[in-house]
PDB file of C-alpha atoms in Angstrom:
ATOM      1  CA  MET A   1     -83.803   3.567  -2.964  1.00  0.00           C
ATOM      2  CA  PRO A   2     -81.863   2.581  -6.072  1.00  0.00           C
ATOM      3  CA  GLY A   3     -79.268  -0.042  -5.968  1.00  0.00           C
ATOM      4  CA  SER A   4     -75.735   0.279  -7.371  1.00  0.00           C
ATOM      5  CA  PRO A   5     -74.631  -2.108 -10.395  1.00  0.00           C
ATOM      6  CA  SER A   6     -72.771  -4.976  -8.948  1.00  0.00           C
ATOM      7  CA  ALA A   7     -70.124  -7.040 -11.310  1.00  0.00           C
ATOM      8  CA  ASN A   8     -72.812  -9.044 -13.551  1.00  0.00           C
ATOM      9  CA  GLY A   9     -74.961  -5.911 -13.973  1.00  0.00           C
ATOM     10  CA  VAL A  10     -77.806  -6.779 -11.425  1.00  0.00           C
ATOM     11  CA  ALA A  11     -78.717  -3.887  -9.220  1.00  0.00           C
ATOM     12  CA  VAL A  12     -77.913  -4.226  -5.490  1.00  0.00           C
ATOM     13  CA  ASP A  13     -79.100  -2.567  -2.600  1.00  0.00           C
ATOM     14  CA  THR A  14     -75.983  -1.345  -1.117  1.00  0.00           C
ATOM     15  CA  PRO A  15     -76.951  -0.683   2.688  1.00  0.00           C
ATOM     16  CA  ALA A  16     -78.868  -4.039   2.703  1.00  0.00           C
ATOM     17  CA  HIS A  17     -75.626  -5.626   0.720  1.00  0.00           C
ATOM     18  CA  ASP A  18     -73.364  -4.154   3.319  1.00  0.00           C
ATOM     19  CA  VAL A  19     -75.453  -5.220   6.515  1.00  0.00           C
ATOM     20  CA  GLY A  20     -75.531  -8.795   5.249  1.00  0.00           C
ATOM     21  CA  PHE A  21     -72.072  -9.065   4.469  1.00  0.00           C
ATOM     22  CA  ASP A  22     -71.368  -7.623   7.977  1.00  0.00           C
ATOM     23  CA  VAL A  23     -73.516 -10.398   9.547  1.00  0.00           C
ATOM     24  CA  ALA A  24     -72.215 -13.247   7.402  1.00  0.00           C
ATOM     25  CA  ARG A  25     -68.424 -12.646   7.937  1.00  0.00           C
ATOM     26  CA  HIS A  26     -68.956 -13.079  11.630  1.00  0.00           C
ATOM     27  CA  GLY A  27     -69.944 -16.661  11.376  1.00  0.00           C
ATOM     28  CA  GLU A  28     -72.816 -19.263  11.417  1.00  0.00           C
ATOM     29  CA  ALA A  29     -74.044 -18.091  14.799  1.00  0.00           C
ATOM     30  CA  ARG A  30     -74.386 -14.345  14.094  1.00  0.00           C
ATOM     31  CA  VAL A  31     -76.376 -15.451  10.775  1.00  0.00           C
ATOM     32  CA  ARG A  32     -78.627 -17.495  12.750  1.00  0.00           C
ATOM     33  CA  GLY A  33     -79.216 -14.725  15.164  1.00  0.00           C
ATOM     34  CA  ALA A  34     -80.171 -12.377  12.522  1.00  0.00           C
ATOM     35  CA  LEU A  35     -82.494 -14.964  11.031  1.00  0.00           C
ATOM     36  CA  ASN A  36     -84.175 -15.602  14.465  1.00  0.00           C
ATOM     37  CA  ALA A  37     -84.671 -11.766  14.735  1.00  0.00           C
ATOM     38  CA  LEU A  38     -86.446 -11.768  11.663  1.00  0.00           C
ATOM     39  CA  ALA A  39     -88.384 -14.540  12.547  1.00  0.00           C
ATOM     40  CA  ALA A  40     -89.500 -13.122  15.748  1.00  0.00           C
ATOM     41  CA  ARG A  41     -90.996  -9.954  13.912  1.00  0.00           C
ATOM     42  CA  ALA A  42     -93.299 -12.646  11.823  1.00  0.00           C
ATOM     43  CA  VAL A  43     -96.133 -13.039  14.430  1.00  0.00           C
ATOM     44  CA  GLY A  44     -99.138 -12.853  12.607  1.00  0.00           C
ATOM     45  CA  HIS A  45    -101.511 -15.952  11.611  1.00  0.00           C
ATOM     46  CA  ASN A  46    -100.338 -16.188   8.012  1.00  0.00           C
ATOM     47  CA  ASP A  47     -96.724 -15.145   8.457  1.00  0.00           C
ATOM     48  CA  GLU A  48     -94.695 -18.103   7.131  1.00  0.00           C
ATOM     49  CA  PRO A  49     -91.220 -18.124   6.280  1.00  0.00           C
ATOM     50  CA  ASN A  50     -91.456 -16.630   2.908  1.00  0.00           C
ATOM     51  CA  LYS A  51     -93.075 -13.752   4.405  1.00  0.00           C
ATOM     52  CA  ALA A  52     -90.901 -13.682   7.492  1.00  0.00           C
ATOM     53  CA  PHE A  53     -87.325 -13.690   5.403  1.00  0.00           C
ATOM     54  CA  GLY A  54     -88.834 -12.169   2.212  1.00  0.00           C
ATOM     55  CA  GLN A  55     -85.864 -11.903  -0.401  1.00  0.00           C
ATOM     56  CA  ILE A  56     -83.603 -14.211   1.376  1.00  0.00           C
ATOM     57  CA  TYR A  57     -86.273 -16.917   1.223  1.00  0.00           C
ATOM     58  CA  LEU A  58     -86.907 -16.395  -2.277  1.00  0.00           C
ATOM     59  CA  ASP A  59     -83.856 -16.476  -3.510  1.00  0.00           C
ATOM     60  CA  LEU A  60     -82.285 -19.728  -1.315  1.00  0.00           C
ATOM     61  CA  SER A  61     -85.685 -21.656  -2.433  1.00  0.00           C
ATOM     62  CA  GLN A  62     -85.642 -20.824  -6.322  1.00  0.00           C
ATOM     63  CA  ALA A  63     -82.610 -18.774  -7.883  1.00  0.00           C
ATOM     64  CA  HIS A  64     -80.062 -20.486  -5.623  1.00  0.00           C
ATOM     65  CA  LEU A  65     -82.092 -23.718  -4.684  1.00  0.00           C
ATOM     66  CA  ASN A  66     -79.435 -26.279  -6.551  1.00  0.00           C
ATOM     67  CA  LYS A  67     -76.260 -24.370  -6.107  1.00  0.00           C
ATOM     68  CA  ALA A  68     -73.682 -26.098  -4.063  1.00  0.00           C
ATOM     69  CA  ASP A  69     -71.903 -22.511  -2.850  1.00  0.00           C
ATOM     70  CA  PHE A  70     -75.057 -21.631  -1.184  1.00  0.00           C
ATOM     71  CA  ALA A  71     -75.987 -24.994   0.366  1.00  0.00           C
ATOM     72  CA  PRO A  72     -74.665 -23.801   4.019  1.00  0.00           C
ATOM     73  CA  PHE A  73     -76.880 -20.933   3.650  1.00  0.00           C
ATOM     74  CA  ARG A  74     -79.832 -22.835   2.656  1.00  0.00           C
ATOM     75  CA  LYS A  75     -79.167 -25.365   5.705  1.00  0.00           C
ATOM     76  CA  ILE A  76     -78.926 -22.369   8.184  1.00  0.00           C
ATOM     77  CA  LEU A  77     -82.278 -20.835   7.123  1.00  0.00           C
ATOM     78  CA  ARG A  78     -83.484 -24.338   6.894  1.00  0.00           C
ATOM     79  CA  ASP A  79     -82.619 -25.258  10.591  1.00  0.00           C
ATOM     80  CA  CYS A  80     -84.153 -21.898  11.657  1.00  0.00           C
ATOM     81  CA  ILE A  81     -87.547 -22.445   9.644  1.00  0.00           C
ATOM     82  CA  VAL A  82     -87.892 -26.108  11.665  1.00  0.00           C
ATOM     83  CA  ASP A  83     -86.783 -24.773  14.797  1.00  0.00           C
ATOM     84  CA  ILE A  84     -89.636 -22.283  14.761  1.00  0.00           C
ATOM     85  CA  TRP A  85     -92.447 -23.310  12.437  1.00  0.00           C
ATOM     86  CA  PRO A  86     -94.621 -26.632  12.431  1.00  0.00           C
ATOM     87  CA  VAL A  87     -92.999 -28.585   9.658  1.00  0.00           C
ATOM     88  CA  ALA A  88     -94.300 -31.804   8.812  1.00  0.00           C
ATOM     89  CA  ALA A  89     -92.218 -34.875   8.314  1.00  0.00           C
ATOM     90  CA  GLY A  90     -91.773 -35.282   4.649  1.00  0.00           C
ATOM     91  CA  GLU A  91     -91.904 -31.727   3.805  1.00  0.00           C
ATOM     92  CA  ASP A  92     -89.372 -30.328   1.656  1.00  0.00           C
ATOM     93  CA  VAL A  93     -87.739 -27.301   3.364  1.00  0.00           C
ATOM     94  CA  LEU A  94     -85.337 -25.555   0.807  1.00  0.00           C
ATOM     95  CA  GLY A  95     -84.263 -28.651  -0.762  1.00  0.00           C
ATOM     96  CA  PHE A  96     -84.112 -30.703   2.484  1.00  0.00           C
ATOM     97  CA  ILE A  97     -86.475 -33.256   3.277  1.00  0.00           C
ATOM     98  CA  GLN A  98     -87.858 -33.271   7.138  1.00  0.00           C
ATOM     99  CA  LYS A  99     -87.203 -36.727   8.329  1.00  0.00           C
ATOM    100  CA  GLU A 100     -89.626 -36.150  11.337  1.00  0.00           C
ATOM    101  CA  ARG A 101     -91.977 -33.296  12.729  1.00  0.00           C
ATOM    102  CA  GLN A 102     -90.217 -31.229  15.562  1.00  0.00           C
ATOM    103  CA  LEU A 103     -93.143 -28.901  16.055  1.00  0.00           C
ATOM    104  CA  HIS A 104     -96.854 -28.974  16.292  1.00  0.00           C
ATOM    105  CA  SER A 105     -98.889 -25.821  16.001  1.00  0.00           C
ATOM    106  CA  LEU A 106    -102.278 -25.789  17.948  1.00  0.00           C
ATOM    107  CA  SER A 107    -103.777 -25.643  14.211  1.00  0.00           C
ATOM    108  CA  THR A 108    -101.713 -28.656  12.743  1.00  0.00           C
ATOM    109  CA  ALA A 109    -102.392 -30.568  16.048  1.00  0.00           C
ATOM    110  CA  ALA A 110    -106.061 -29.758  15.849  1.00  0.00           C
ATOM    111  CA  ARG A 111    -106.301 -31.215  12.214  1.00  0.00           C
ATOM    112  CA  GLN A 112    -104.267 -34.378  13.373  1.00  0.00           C
ATOM    113  CA  THR A 113    -106.424 -35.056  16.326  1.00  0.00           C
ATOM    114  CA  GLY A 114    -109.820 -33.972  14.641  1.00  0.00           C
ATOM    115  CA  ILE A 115    -111.184 -31.722  17.456  1.00  0.00           C
ATOM    116  CA  GLY A 116    -111.260 -28.120  17.848  1.00  0.00           C
ATOM    117  CA  ALA A 117    -108.457 -26.013  18.374  1.00  0.00           C
ATOM    118  CA  ASP A 118    -110.051 -24.303  21.585  1.00  0.00           C
ATOM    119  CA  LEU A 119    -110.921 -27.659  23.017  1.00  0.00           C
ATOM    120  CA  LEU A 120    -107.293 -29.041  22.284  1.00  0.00           C
ATOM    121  CA  GLU A 121    -105.776 -26.133  23.890  1.00  0.00           C
ATOM    122  CA  GLN A 122    -107.183 -27.347  27.231  1.00  0.00           C
ATOM    123  CA  PHE A 123    -105.235 -30.449  26.801  1.00  0.00           C
ATOM    124  CA  LEU A 124    -101.863 -28.928  25.969  1.00  0.00           C
ATOM    125  CA  VAL A 125    -102.296 -26.195  28.656  1.00  0.00           C
ATOM    126  CA  HIS A 126    -103.230 -29.076  31.212  1.00  0.00           C
ATOM    127  CA  ALA A 127    -100.123 -31.171  29.746  1.00  0.00           C
ATOM    128  CA  GLY A 128     -97.683 -28.376  30.249  1.00  0.00           C
ATOM    129  CA  ALA A 129     -97.361 -28.033  26.394  1.00  0.00           C
ATOM    130  CA  ILE A 130     -97.915 -24.536  26.145  1.00  0.00           C
ATOM    131  CA  ALA A 131     -98.614 -21.641  28.695  1.00  0.00           C
ATOM    132  CA  PRO A 132    -102.022 -20.882  29.525  1.00  0.00           C
ATOM    133  CA  ASP A 133    -101.121 -17.029  28.745  1.00  0.00           C
ATOM    134  CA  ASP A 134     -99.560 -17.897  25.270  1.00  0.00           C
ATOM    135  CA  ASN A 135    -101.584 -15.266  23.156  1.00  0.00           C
ATOM    136  CA  ARG A 136    -100.101 -16.361  19.729  1.00  0.00           C
ATOM    137  CA  PRO A 137    -102.530 -17.110  16.916  1.00  0.00           C
ATOM    138  CA  ALA A 138    -103.262 -20.793  16.707  1.00  0.00           C
ATOM    139  CA  SER A 139    -101.242 -21.509  13.539  1.00  0.00           C
ATOM    140  CA  ARG A 140     -97.884 -19.899  15.436  1.00  0.00           C
ATOM    141  CA  LYS A 141     -98.676 -21.426  18.942  1.00  0.00           C
ATOM    142  CA  THR A 142     -96.209 -24.255  18.691  1.00  0.00           C
ATOM    143  CA  PHE A 143     -95.019 -27.131  21.028  1.00  0.00           C
ATOM    144  CA  ASP A 144     -92.767 -29.956  21.084  1.00  0.00           C
ATOM    145  CA  ALA A 145     -94.069 -32.604  18.959  1.00  0.00           C
ATOM    146  CA  GLU A 146     -92.083 -35.649  20.157  1.00  0.00           C
ATOM    147  CA  ALA A 147     -92.805 -35.078  23.602  1.00  0.00           C
ATOM    148  CA  ASN A 148     -96.367 -34.637  23.295  1.00  0.00           C
ATOM    149  CA  ALA A 149     -96.773 -37.419  20.541  1.00  0.00           C
ATOM    150  CA  GLU A 150     -98.514 -39.875  22.815  1.00  0.00           C
ATOM    151  CA  LEU A 151    -101.290 -37.103  24.144  1.00  0.00           C
ATOM    152  CA  ILE A 152    -101.814 -36.441  20.428  1.00  0.00           C
ATOM    153  CA  ALA A 153    -102.284 -39.994  19.538  1.00  0.00           C
ATOM    154  CA  ASP A 154    -104.412 -40.510  22.364  1.00  0.00           C
ATOM    155  CA  ILE A 155    -106.874 -37.723  22.065  1.00  0.00           C
ATOM    156  CA  PRO A 156    -109.084 -39.142  18.900  1.00  0.00           C
ATOM    157  CA  THR A 157    -109.597 -42.536  20.905  1.00  0.00           C
ATOM    158  CA  LEU A 158    -110.911 -40.793  24.040  1.00  0.00           C
ATOM    159  CA  VAL A 159    -114.435 -41.880  25.249  1.00  0.00           C
ATOM    160  CA  GLY A 160    -117.313 -40.239  27.486  1.00  0.00           C
ATOM    161  CA  PRO A 161    -118.298 -42.044  30.927  1.00  0.00           C
ATOM    162  CA  ARG A 162    -121.085 -43.974  29.056  1.00  0.00           C
ATOM    163  CA  GLU A 163    -118.796 -45.811  26.501  1.00  0.00           C
ATOM    164  CA  MET A 164    -116.235 -46.302  29.064  1.00  0.00           C
ATOM    165  CA  GLN A 165    -118.660 -48.164  31.427  1.00  0.00           C
ATOM    166  CA  ARG A 166    -119.531 -50.359  28.416  1.00  0.00           C
ATOM    167  CA  GLN A 167    -115.953 -50.910  27.906  1.00  0.00           C
ATOM    168  CA  ILE A 168    -115.371 -52.360  31.130  1.00  0.00           C
ATOM    169  CA  GLY A 169    -118.752 -53.843  31.752  1.00  0.00           C
ATOM    170  CA  ALA A 170    -119.573 -51.829  34.840  1.00  0.00           C
ATOM    171  CA  THR A 171    -122.806 -50.387  36.155  1.00  0.00           C
ATOM    172  CA  ARG A 172    -122.940 -46.808  36.520  1.00  0.00           C
ATOM    173  CA  ARG A 173    -122.696 -46.936  40.119  1.00  0.00           C
ATOM    174  CA  GLN A 174    -119.792 -49.312  39.721  1.00  0.00           C
ATOM    175  CA  PHE A 175    -118.022 -46.994  37.616  1.00  0.00           C
ATOM    176  CA  ALA A 176    -118.727 -44.018  39.985  1.00  0.00           C
ATOM    177  CA  SER A 177    -117.113 -45.885  42.690  1.00  0.00           C
ATOM    178  CA  LEU A 178    -113.939 -46.692  40.834  1.00  0.00           C
ATOM    179  CA  VAL A 179    -113.507 -43.138  39.856  1.00  0.00           C
ATOM    180  CA  GLU A 180    -114.275 -41.792  43.373  1.00  0.00           C
ATOM    181  CA  ASN A 181    -111.934 -43.998  44.624  1.00  0.00           C
ATOM    182  CA  ASN A 182    -108.924 -43.137  42.254  1.00  0.00           C
ATOM    183  CA  ILE A 183    -109.171 -46.663  40.851  1.00  0.00           C
ATOM    184  CA  LEU A 184    -109.809 -45.483  37.681  1.00  0.00           C
ATOM    185  CA  LYS A 185    -108.405 -42.021  36.549  1.00  0.00           C
ATOM    186  CA  PRO A 186    -109.330 -40.031  33.380  1.00  0.00           C
ATOM    187  CA  ARG A 187    -106.563 -39.228  30.826  1.00  0.00           C
ATOM    188  CA  ILE A 188    -107.350 -35.372  31.574  1.00  0.00           C
ATOM    189  CA  ASP A 189    -109.481 -34.209  34.685  1.00  0.00           C
ATOM    190  CA  ILE A 190    -111.129 -30.930  33.237  1.00  0.00           C
ATOM    191  CA  SER A 191    -114.786 -30.795  33.952  1.00  0.00           C
ATOM    192  CA  THR A 192    -115.249 -29.127  30.424  1.00  0.00           C
ATOM    193  CA  ILE A 193    -113.850 -32.225  28.458  1.00  0.00           C
ATOM    194  CA  LYS A 194    -116.630 -34.691  28.060  1.00  0.00           C
ATOM    195  CA  PHE A 195    -114.488 -37.339  26.613  1.00  0.00           C
ATOM    196  CA  PRO A 196    -111.596 -37.911  29.000  1.00  0.00           C
ATOM    197  CA  TRP A 197    -111.381 -41.607  29.382  1.00  0.00           C
ATOM    198  CA  ARG A 198    -108.748 -43.753  27.801  1.00  0.00           C
ATOM    199  CA  VAL A 199    -110.272 -47.619  27.030  1.00  0.00           C
ATOM    200  CA  SER A 200    -106.863 -48.925  27.372  1.00  0.00           C
ATOM    201  CA  ASP A 201    -106.857 -47.703  31.083  1.00  0.00           C
ATOM    202  CA  GLY A 202    -110.284 -49.376  31.643  1.00  0.00           C
ATOM    203  CA  SER A 203    -108.856 -52.636  29.812  1.00  0.00           C
ATOM    204  CA  ALA A 204    -105.867 -52.890  32.132  1.00  0.00           C
ATOM    205  CA  LEU A 205    -108.090 -52.533  35.156  1.00  0.00           C
ATOM    206  CA  VAL A 206    -110.282 -55.139  33.854  1.00  0.00           C
ATOM    207  CA  ALA A 207    -107.196 -57.532  33.386  1.00  0.00           C
ATOM    208  CA  GLU A 208    -105.593 -56.668  36.653  1.00  0.00           C
ATOM    209  CA  LEU A 209    -108.879 -57.581  38.405  1.00  0.00           C
ATOM    210  CA  GLN A 210    -109.570 -60.806  36.583  1.00  0.00           C
ATOM    211  CA  GLY A 211    -105.783 -61.709  37.454  1.00  0.00           C
ATOM    212  CA  MET A 212    -106.463 -61.020  41.187  1.00  0.00           C
ATOM    213  CA  ALA A 213    -109.688 -63.194  40.872  1.00  0.00           C
ATOM    214  CA  LYS A 214    -107.778 -66.247  39.899  1.00  0.00           C
TER     215      LYS A 214
END
């Protein structure tokens, strides 16, 4: 649909312009609600903010990036983005540097931990970070990064039963006894996870036993 000329001679899509003005005049909450609605429609694997918000994102990230008058709108859109997409610490979002990661996606966490997304998902479902029936694509399957930071940090350090036995100096039978009596517990108790043990748990147990023996 052809637009009407604006005061500066640039064509404007009048219906879209009117809708945008009607939303903006009701304040920040209404603007954020409209942005959330646009974001909710972008559920594909590659649906990044530029695709979700289209021309709005393009204008605020380029033409109006350094204009003070548009700073409040950039801040609203930026807040919307970091609340929905897995933005990394240090990343520039519309001129605002993200201080810390708020969300991880299954994809970003898999890259950080160095394990496959399918395997990682078992950890996250077990921890309650994501729902077992969450059918979003891995890049959009997000969870609270801070609340699950310890788990994400632990995963690359987990070891299998043989390595755990070696670390604590136990025989296979001794190790089995510790496990059966819940004296030594895996970080995650799922049969499909072949490396469920946290070495620090074994070290703590050995230190406790040594302390009792004195």
